[in-house]
Short mmCIF file of C-alpha atoms in Angstrom, two decimals:
data_model
loop_
_atom_site.label_atom_id
_atom_site.label_comp_id
_atom_site.label_asym_id
_atom_site.label_seq_id
_atom_site.Cartn_x
_atom_site.Cartn_y
_atom_site.Cartn_z
CA MET A 1272 110.12 76.95 105.06
CA SER A 1273 109.35 77.13 101.34
CA ILE A 1274 108.00 80.41 100.13
CA ALA A 1275 105.74 78.52 97.68
CA ILE A 1276 103.69 77.33 100.82
CA TYR A 1277 103.54 80.67 102.35
CA ILE A 1278 101.99 81.92 98.96
CA ALA A 1279 99.78 78.99 98.58
CA VAL A 1280 98.20 79.73 102.20
CA MET A 1281 98.06 83.15 101.49
CA ALA A 1282 96.33 82.94 98.15
CA GLY A 1283 93.91 79.97 99.52
CA VAL A 1284 92.56 82.15 102.36
CA THR A 1285 92.21 85.09 100.44
CA TYR A 1286 90.39 83.41 97.69
CA LEU A 1287 88.01 81.59 100.13
CA ILE A 1288 87.06 84.93 101.79
CA ARG A 1289 86.07 86.44 98.34
CA MET A 1290 84.46 83.15 97.00
CA LEU A 1291 82.42 81.78 99.69
CA PRO A 1292 80.18 84.83 100.17
CA PHE A 1293 80.04 85.81 96.45
CA THR A 1294 78.85 82.23 95.52
CA PHE A 1295 76.88 80.77 98.29
CA PHE A 1296 75.51 83.61 100.46
CA HIS A 1297 72.27 85.29 99.67
CA ARG A 1298 71.46 87.07 102.97
CA GLU A 1299 72.53 90.53 104.33
CA ILE A 1300 74.32 91.07 107.58
CA LYS A 1301 71.77 92.69 109.98
CA SER A 1302 73.83 93.21 112.94
CA ARG A 1303 74.49 96.76 113.41
CA TYR A 1304 77.41 96.29 115.48
CA LEU A 1305 78.90 93.71 113.10
CA ARG A 1306 78.23 96.09 110.20
CA SER A 1307 80.06 98.80 112.19
CA PHE A 1308 83.05 96.67 113.13
CA LEU A 1309 83.65 95.54 109.37
CA TYR A 1310 83.35 99.21 108.40
CA TYR A 1311 86.17 100.34 110.80
CA ILE A 1312 88.41 97.26 110.22
CA PRO A 1313 90.15 98.54 107.12
CA TYR A 1314 91.17 101.84 108.68
CA ALA A 1315 92.47 100.06 111.94
CA VAL A 1316 94.44 97.63 109.81
CA LEU A 1317 96.03 100.28 107.66
CA ALA A 1318 97.02 102.52 110.61
CA ALA A 1319 98.31 99.52 112.55
CA MET A 1320 100.34 98.31 109.68
CA THR A 1321 101.70 101.98 108.87
CA ILE A 1322 102.54 102.99 112.47
CA PRO A 1323 105.36 102.64 113.51
CA ALA A 1324 106.51 100.56 110.67
CA ILE A 1325 106.65 103.68 108.25
CA PHE A 1326 109.55 104.87 110.35
CA TYR A 1327 111.57 101.89 109.44
CA SER A 1328 110.72 101.55 105.88
CA THR A 1329 113.56 103.76 104.45
CA GLY A 1330 116.42 102.35 106.57
CA SER A 1331 116.89 105.78 108.01
CA PHE A 1332 114.53 107.16 110.70
CA VAL A 1333 115.10 111.00 109.76
CA THR A 1334 114.34 110.37 106.02
CA ALA A 1335 111.23 108.30 106.92
CA ALA A 1336 109.96 110.79 109.34
CA ALA A 1337 110.29 113.64 106.64
CA GLY A 1338 108.51 111.44 104.17
CA THR A 1339 105.87 110.53 106.79
CA ALA A 1340 105.35 114.36 107.56
CA VAL A 1341 104.74 115.16 103.92
CA ALA A 1342 102.45 112.22 103.11
CA LEU A 1343 100.23 113.27 106.28
CA VAL A 1344 99.91 117.10 105.15
CA MET A 1345 99.08 115.93 101.57
CA ALA A 1346 96.67 113.26 102.48
CA TRP A 1347 94.97 115.82 104.84
CA PHE A 1348 94.23 117.88 101.67
CA ASP A 1349 92.89 114.93 100.07
CA LEU A 1350 95.57 114.67 97.05
CA PRO A 1351 95.40 111.59 94.94
CA LEU A 1352 97.14 108.26 96.45
CA ILE A 1353 99.93 108.09 94.03
CA ALA A 1354 100.75 111.83 94.52
CA VAL A 1355 101.06 111.29 98.30
CA ALA A 1356 102.98 108.11 97.90
CA LEU A 1357 105.49 109.26 95.40
CA ALA A 1358 105.92 112.66 97.27
CA ALA A 1359 106.79 110.64 100.52
CA ALA A 1360 109.38 108.78 98.45
CA GLY A 1361 110.65 111.86 96.75
CA THR A 1362 111.00 113.44 100.14
CA ALA A 1363 112.77 110.62 101.85
CA PHE A 1364 115.12 110.48 98.83
CA VAL A 1365 116.10 114.23 99.01
CA THR A 1366 116.45 114.24 102.81
CA GLY A 1367 118.62 111.14 102.40
CA ILE A 1368 121.00 113.10 100.28
CA PHE A 1369 121.55 115.56 103.20
CA PHE A 1370 121.43 112.89 106.26
CA MET B 1436 87.05 96.82 80.11
CA ALA B 1437 86.97 100.65 79.82
CA HIS B 1438 85.87 101.03 83.55
CA GLY B 1439 88.91 98.84 84.47
CA ILE B 1440 91.41 101.41 83.01
CA PRO B 1441 91.65 104.05 85.88
CA ILE B 1442 91.89 100.94 88.27
CA MET B 1443 94.68 99.47 86.01
CA LEU B 1444 96.75 102.81 86.23
CA GLY B 1445 96.14 102.96 90.17
CA TYR B 1446 97.23 99.48 90.62
CA LEU B 1447 100.28 100.04 88.50
CA SER B 1448 101.82 102.43 90.87
CA VAL B 1449 100.62 100.72 94.02
CA SER B 1450 102.10 97.31 93.01
CA PHE B 1451 105.31 98.90 92.00
CA GLY B 1452 105.65 99.64 95.76
CA ILE B 1453 104.75 95.92 96.55
CA GLY B 1454 107.35 94.89 94.05
CA ILE B 1455 110.04 96.86 95.90
CA MET B 1456 108.89 95.82 99.29
CA ALA B 1457 109.02 92.26 98.34
CA VAL B 1458 112.58 92.37 96.87
CA ARG B 1459 113.79 94.36 99.94
CA ALA B 1460 112.29 91.54 102.24
CA GLY B 1461 114.31 89.04 100.31
CA ILE B 1462 111.63 87.55 97.87
CA THR B 1463 112.62 87.09 94.31
CA PRO B 1464 110.67 88.98 91.53
CA PHE B 1465 109.22 85.72 90.36
CA GLN B 1466 107.95 84.90 93.65
CA ALA B 1467 106.74 88.40 94.15
CA THR B 1468 104.77 88.28 90.89
CA MET B 1469 103.11 85.02 91.84
CA ILE B 1470 101.94 86.72 95.16
CA SER B 1471 100.45 89.53 93.31
CA LEU B 1472 98.73 87.24 90.74
CA THR B 1473 97.32 85.00 93.24
CA ASN B 1474 96.18 87.44 95.82
CA LEU B 1475 95.45 90.90 94.16
CA THR B 1476 95.20 92.79 97.37
CA SER B 1477 97.71 95.50 98.77
CA ALA B 1478 97.24 95.44 102.53
CA GLY B 1479 97.07 91.66 102.61
CA GLN B 1480 100.12 91.24 100.42
CA ALA B 1481 102.17 93.70 102.44
CA ALA B 1482 101.34 91.97 105.72
CA GLY B 1483 102.01 88.54 103.92
CA ILE B 1484 105.29 89.68 102.84
CA GLY B 1485 106.01 90.81 106.51
CA VAL B 1486 104.96 87.25 107.72
CA ILE B 1487 107.25 85.58 105.17
CA ALA B 1488 110.26 87.95 106.05
CA SER B 1489 109.99 87.25 109.77
CA ALA B 1490 109.67 83.49 109.11
CA GLY B 1491 106.18 83.54 110.75
CA THR B 1492 104.16 80.25 111.03
CA LEU B 1493 101.56 79.17 108.34
CA PHE B 1494 98.69 79.64 111.02
CA GLU B 1495 99.91 83.27 111.49
CA MET B 1496 99.85 83.76 107.78
CA ALA B 1497 96.26 82.28 107.49
CA LEU B 1498 95.03 84.38 110.54
CA VAL B 1499 96.69 87.52 109.08
CA GLN B 1500 95.26 87.08 105.63
CA PHE B 1501 91.54 86.26 107.16
CA THR B 1502 91.67 89.47 109.36
CA ILE B 1503 92.95 91.98 106.78
CA ASN B 1504 91.01 90.49 103.77
CA LEU B 1505 87.73 90.04 105.96
CA ARG B 1506 86.31 93.18 104.28
CA TYR B 1507 86.16 91.37 100.92
CA ALA B 1508 83.50 88.93 102.45
CA LEU B 1509 81.24 91.97 103.19
CA MET B 1510 81.86 93.39 99.60
CA SER B 1511 81.33 89.99 98.01
CA LEU B 1512 78.02 89.60 99.95
CA SER B 1513 76.93 92.96 98.84
CA LEU B 1514 77.83 92.19 95.20
CA SER B 1515 76.12 88.77 95.17
CA GLN B 1516 72.82 90.70 95.39
CA LYS B 1517 73.49 92.64 92.35
CA LEU B 1518 74.33 89.90 90.06
CA ASP B 1519 72.48 89.02 86.68
CA LYS B 1520 71.43 85.59 88.04
CA LYS B 1521 70.84 83.97 84.81
CA LYS B 1522 74.25 84.76 83.07
CA PHE B 1523 76.06 84.26 86.44
CA THR B 1524 76.33 80.46 86.68
CA LEU B 1525 78.39 78.90 89.30
CA PRO B 1526 81.74 78.48 87.27
CA LYS B 1527 81.50 82.16 86.52
CA ARG B 1528 80.80 83.06 90.09
CA LEU B 1529 83.85 81.15 91.16
CA ALA B 1530 85.94 82.82 88.63
CA ALA B 1531 84.73 86.37 89.28
CA SER B 1532 85.13 86.29 92.93
CA TYR B 1533 88.82 86.06 92.51
CA GLY B 1534 88.88 89.75 91.41
CA ILE B 1535 86.72 91.33 94.20
CA THR B 1536 89.06 94.36 95.50
CA ASP B 1537 88.18 97.53 97.21
CA GLU B 1538 88.27 99.53 93.82
CA ILE B 1539 86.60 96.86 91.68
CA PHE B 1540 83.74 96.72 94.41
CA ALA B 1541 83.47 100.48 94.35
CA VAL B 1542 82.99 100.57 90.49
CA CYS B 1543 80.89 97.55 90.52
CA SER B 1544 78.50 98.71 93.19
CA ALA B 1545 78.21 102.10 91.33
CA GLN B 1546 76.51 100.22 88.41
CA LYS B 1547 72.78 100.76 87.97
CA GLU B 1548 72.18 97.59 86.06
CA ALA B 1549 72.61 94.10 86.97
CA LEU B 1550 76.29 92.76 86.88
CA THR B 1551 77.15 90.49 84.06
CA PRO B 1552 80.09 88.17 84.07
CA ALA B 1553 81.42 89.84 81.00
CA TYR B 1554 81.42 93.31 82.64
CA MET B 1555 83.14 91.97 85.93
CA CYS B 1556 85.53 89.73 84.19
CA GLY B 1557 86.74 92.55 81.68
CA MET B 1558 87.39 94.86 84.50
CA ILE B 1559 89.13 92.18 86.78
CA PHE B 1560 91.38 91.14 83.82
CA ILE B 1561 92.55 94.64 83.02
CA ALA B 1562 93.14 95.50 86.60
CA THR B 1563 95.09 92.20 87.21
CA ALA B 1564 97.24 93.00 84.31
CA GLY B 1565 98.03 96.38 85.85
CA TRP B 1566 98.56 94.97 89.38
CA VAL B 1567 100.91 92.10 87.99
CA ALA B 1568 102.98 94.38 85.53
CA GLY B 1569 103.56 96.95 88.27
CA THR B 1570 104.77 94.24 90.68
CA ILE B 1571 107.15 92.97 87.94
CA LEU B 1572 108.51 96.46 87.24
CA GLY B 1573 108.75 97.24 91.03
CA ALA B 1574 110.58 94.16 91.89
CA GLU B 1575 112.94 94.39 88.90
CA ALA B 1576 113.78 97.98 89.46
CA GLY B 1577 114.25 97.17 93.11
CA SER B 1578 116.96 94.71 92.05
CA ILE B 1579 118.76 97.20 89.71
CA MET B 1580 118.27 100.65 91.06
CA PRO B 1581 120.71 102.19 93.46
CA LYS B 1582 120.26 101.66 97.04
CA SER B 1583 119.54 105.23 97.83
CA VAL B 1584 116.48 105.04 95.50
CA THR B 1585 115.08 101.65 96.68
CA ASP B 1586 115.50 102.98 100.25
CA ALA B 1587 113.48 105.91 99.47
CA MET B 1588 110.83 103.93 97.65
CA GLY B 1589 110.37 101.70 100.70
CA ILE B 1590 107.90 104.20 102.10
CA VAL B 1591 105.73 104.17 98.72
CA LEU B 1592 103.25 101.76 100.06
CA TYR B 1593 103.04 103.38 103.53
CA GLY B 1594 102.38 106.82 101.86
CA MET B 1595 99.56 105.25 99.90
CA PHE B 1596 97.97 103.65 103.10
CA ILE B 1597 98.10 107.19 104.63
CA ALA B 1598 96.39 108.62 101.80
CA ILE B 1599 93.41 106.16 102.42
CA PHE B 1600 93.05 106.40 106.17
CA ILE B 1601 93.76 110.10 106.83
CA PRO B 1602 91.16 112.04 104.32
CA PRO B 1603 88.11 110.36 106.05
CA VAL B 1604 89.57 111.76 109.56
CA ARG B 1605 88.47 115.37 108.45
CA LYS B 1606 84.84 114.17 108.29
CA GLN B 1607 84.63 111.59 110.80
CA LYS B 1608 85.64 111.53 114.47
CA SER B 1609 84.97 107.81 114.63
CA VAL B 1610 87.69 107.04 111.97
CA LEU B 1611 90.10 109.38 114.00
CA PHE B 1612 89.42 107.46 116.98
CA THR B 1613 89.88 104.10 114.98
CA ILE B 1614 93.19 105.03 113.50
CA THR B 1615 94.46 106.80 116.66
CA ALA B 1616 93.79 103.69 118.85
CA ALA B 1617 95.11 101.14 116.32
CA ALA B 1618 98.32 103.27 115.89
CA ALA B 1619 98.88 103.59 119.58
CA LEU B 1620 98.32 99.89 120.22
CA SER B 1621 100.66 99.13 117.46
CA VAL B 1622 103.29 101.29 119.08
CA LEU B 1623 102.76 99.70 122.36
CA PHE B 1624 103.19 96.22 120.71
CA LYS B 1625 106.40 97.26 118.96
CA TYR B 1626 108.10 98.80 121.96
CA ALA B 1627 106.43 97.57 125.13
CA VAL B 1628 104.91 94.19 124.53
CA LYS B 1629 107.58 91.87 123.35
CA GLY B 1630 107.31 88.46 121.85
CA VAL B 1631 104.08 89.03 119.58
CA SER B 1632 105.02 88.75 115.88
CA ALA B 1633 104.00 91.69 113.84
CA GLY B 1634 101.27 89.84 112.13
CA PHE B 1635 99.50 88.85 115.24
CA ALA B 1636 100.06 92.37 116.61
CA ILE B 1637 98.43 93.95 113.51
CA ILE B 1638 95.24 91.75 113.95
CA ILE B 1639 94.94 92.38 117.80
CA CYS B 1640 95.51 96.29 117.34
CA ALA B 1641 92.96 96.07 114.39
CA VAL B 1642 90.23 94.11 116.17
CA ILE B 1643 90.53 95.94 119.48
CA ALA B 1644 90.46 99.37 117.84
CA SER B 1645 87.54 98.54 115.60
CA ALA B 1646 85.50 96.92 118.27
CA ALA B 1647 85.71 99.79 120.47
CA ALA B 1648 85.01 101.96 117.59
CA ALA B 1649 81.79 100.08 116.72
CA LEU B 1650 80.68 100.40 120.22
CA LEU B 1651 81.19 104.09 120.63
CA PHE B 1652 80.26 104.98 117.11
CA PRO B 1653 77.75 102.60 115.36
CA VAL B 1654 77.74 103.33 111.49
CA ASP B 1655 74.27 104.01 109.69
CA GLU B 1656 73.72 102.51 106.29
CA GLU B 1657 74.62 105.95 104.56
CA GLU B 1658 78.03 106.17 106.16
CA THR B 1659 78.81 102.74 104.80
CA ASP B 1660 77.74 103.59 101.34
CA GLU B 1661 79.99 106.87 101.47
CA LYS B 1662 82.91 104.92 102.39
CA GLU B 1663 82.43 102.39 99.64
CA ALA B 1664 82.02 104.93 97.21
CA ALA B 1665 85.21 106.72 98.51
CA GLU B 1666 87.28 103.47 98.16
#
């Protein structure tokens, strides 16, 4: 299938999600359950996207696992996003020299 | 526009990862740039690139984007209450809604005054410039850098995801529960439940984990605000 069609669908759906409530809605979501669900969704999506895919992200399980470990520790100490991301890559690169 | 500069710098580096990821998935730098320009979202684009790479269906693509980006509907809803109603005419609302991201939402909702089109559009413009430039750099770098470097850079985006979902774990058991459940289900889908495509697996894992978390740990208004500020 043409990649242009994929991109059009991606862009269309993403735009509508942002545009419709911003333009036409004027009420607030009252349901506590629904608000809770929407609160947790980003975390759940990111976790499901990251694990186990991260272990395949560098083409080598060993380098990816090393990068993941460093990222987890740095994220735990609340270091900036970009520092965590680049340290993970740096670790994977250095580990890759040895394995 | 000044408020957009820190966002732009952050986006430059994140979209660099997106660019590299796209090229590794067999997408051209031009296509990657078009994806970034038309979508302006990291997780949605990463998942969308996955769907393209695995030749998924358009229905899957639509559903993946819907689920992952659904949070923007909530942000849009919240921002729509803060708008300067006189200045924000329909065409301006249609234009500004394009740029509602986690970061832009966070900065806009922290403003005391009503939001004007000039304020929002300036910030969105500069943030988008960073997002697109980073994608181009990442995609082009991905095509010319040695394989050992692009292999290692493949982890950048996931490293950033970890940096987003780990810190709240220290404060909130509910988030620990959510990410553990989502990750465990995701592993299950990868190794035990065959035949479900990656995009659908993410949706199913995220919906089950969040639905359970919402039942067990309903959030208060304060927690929601805290999270918005963090993003």
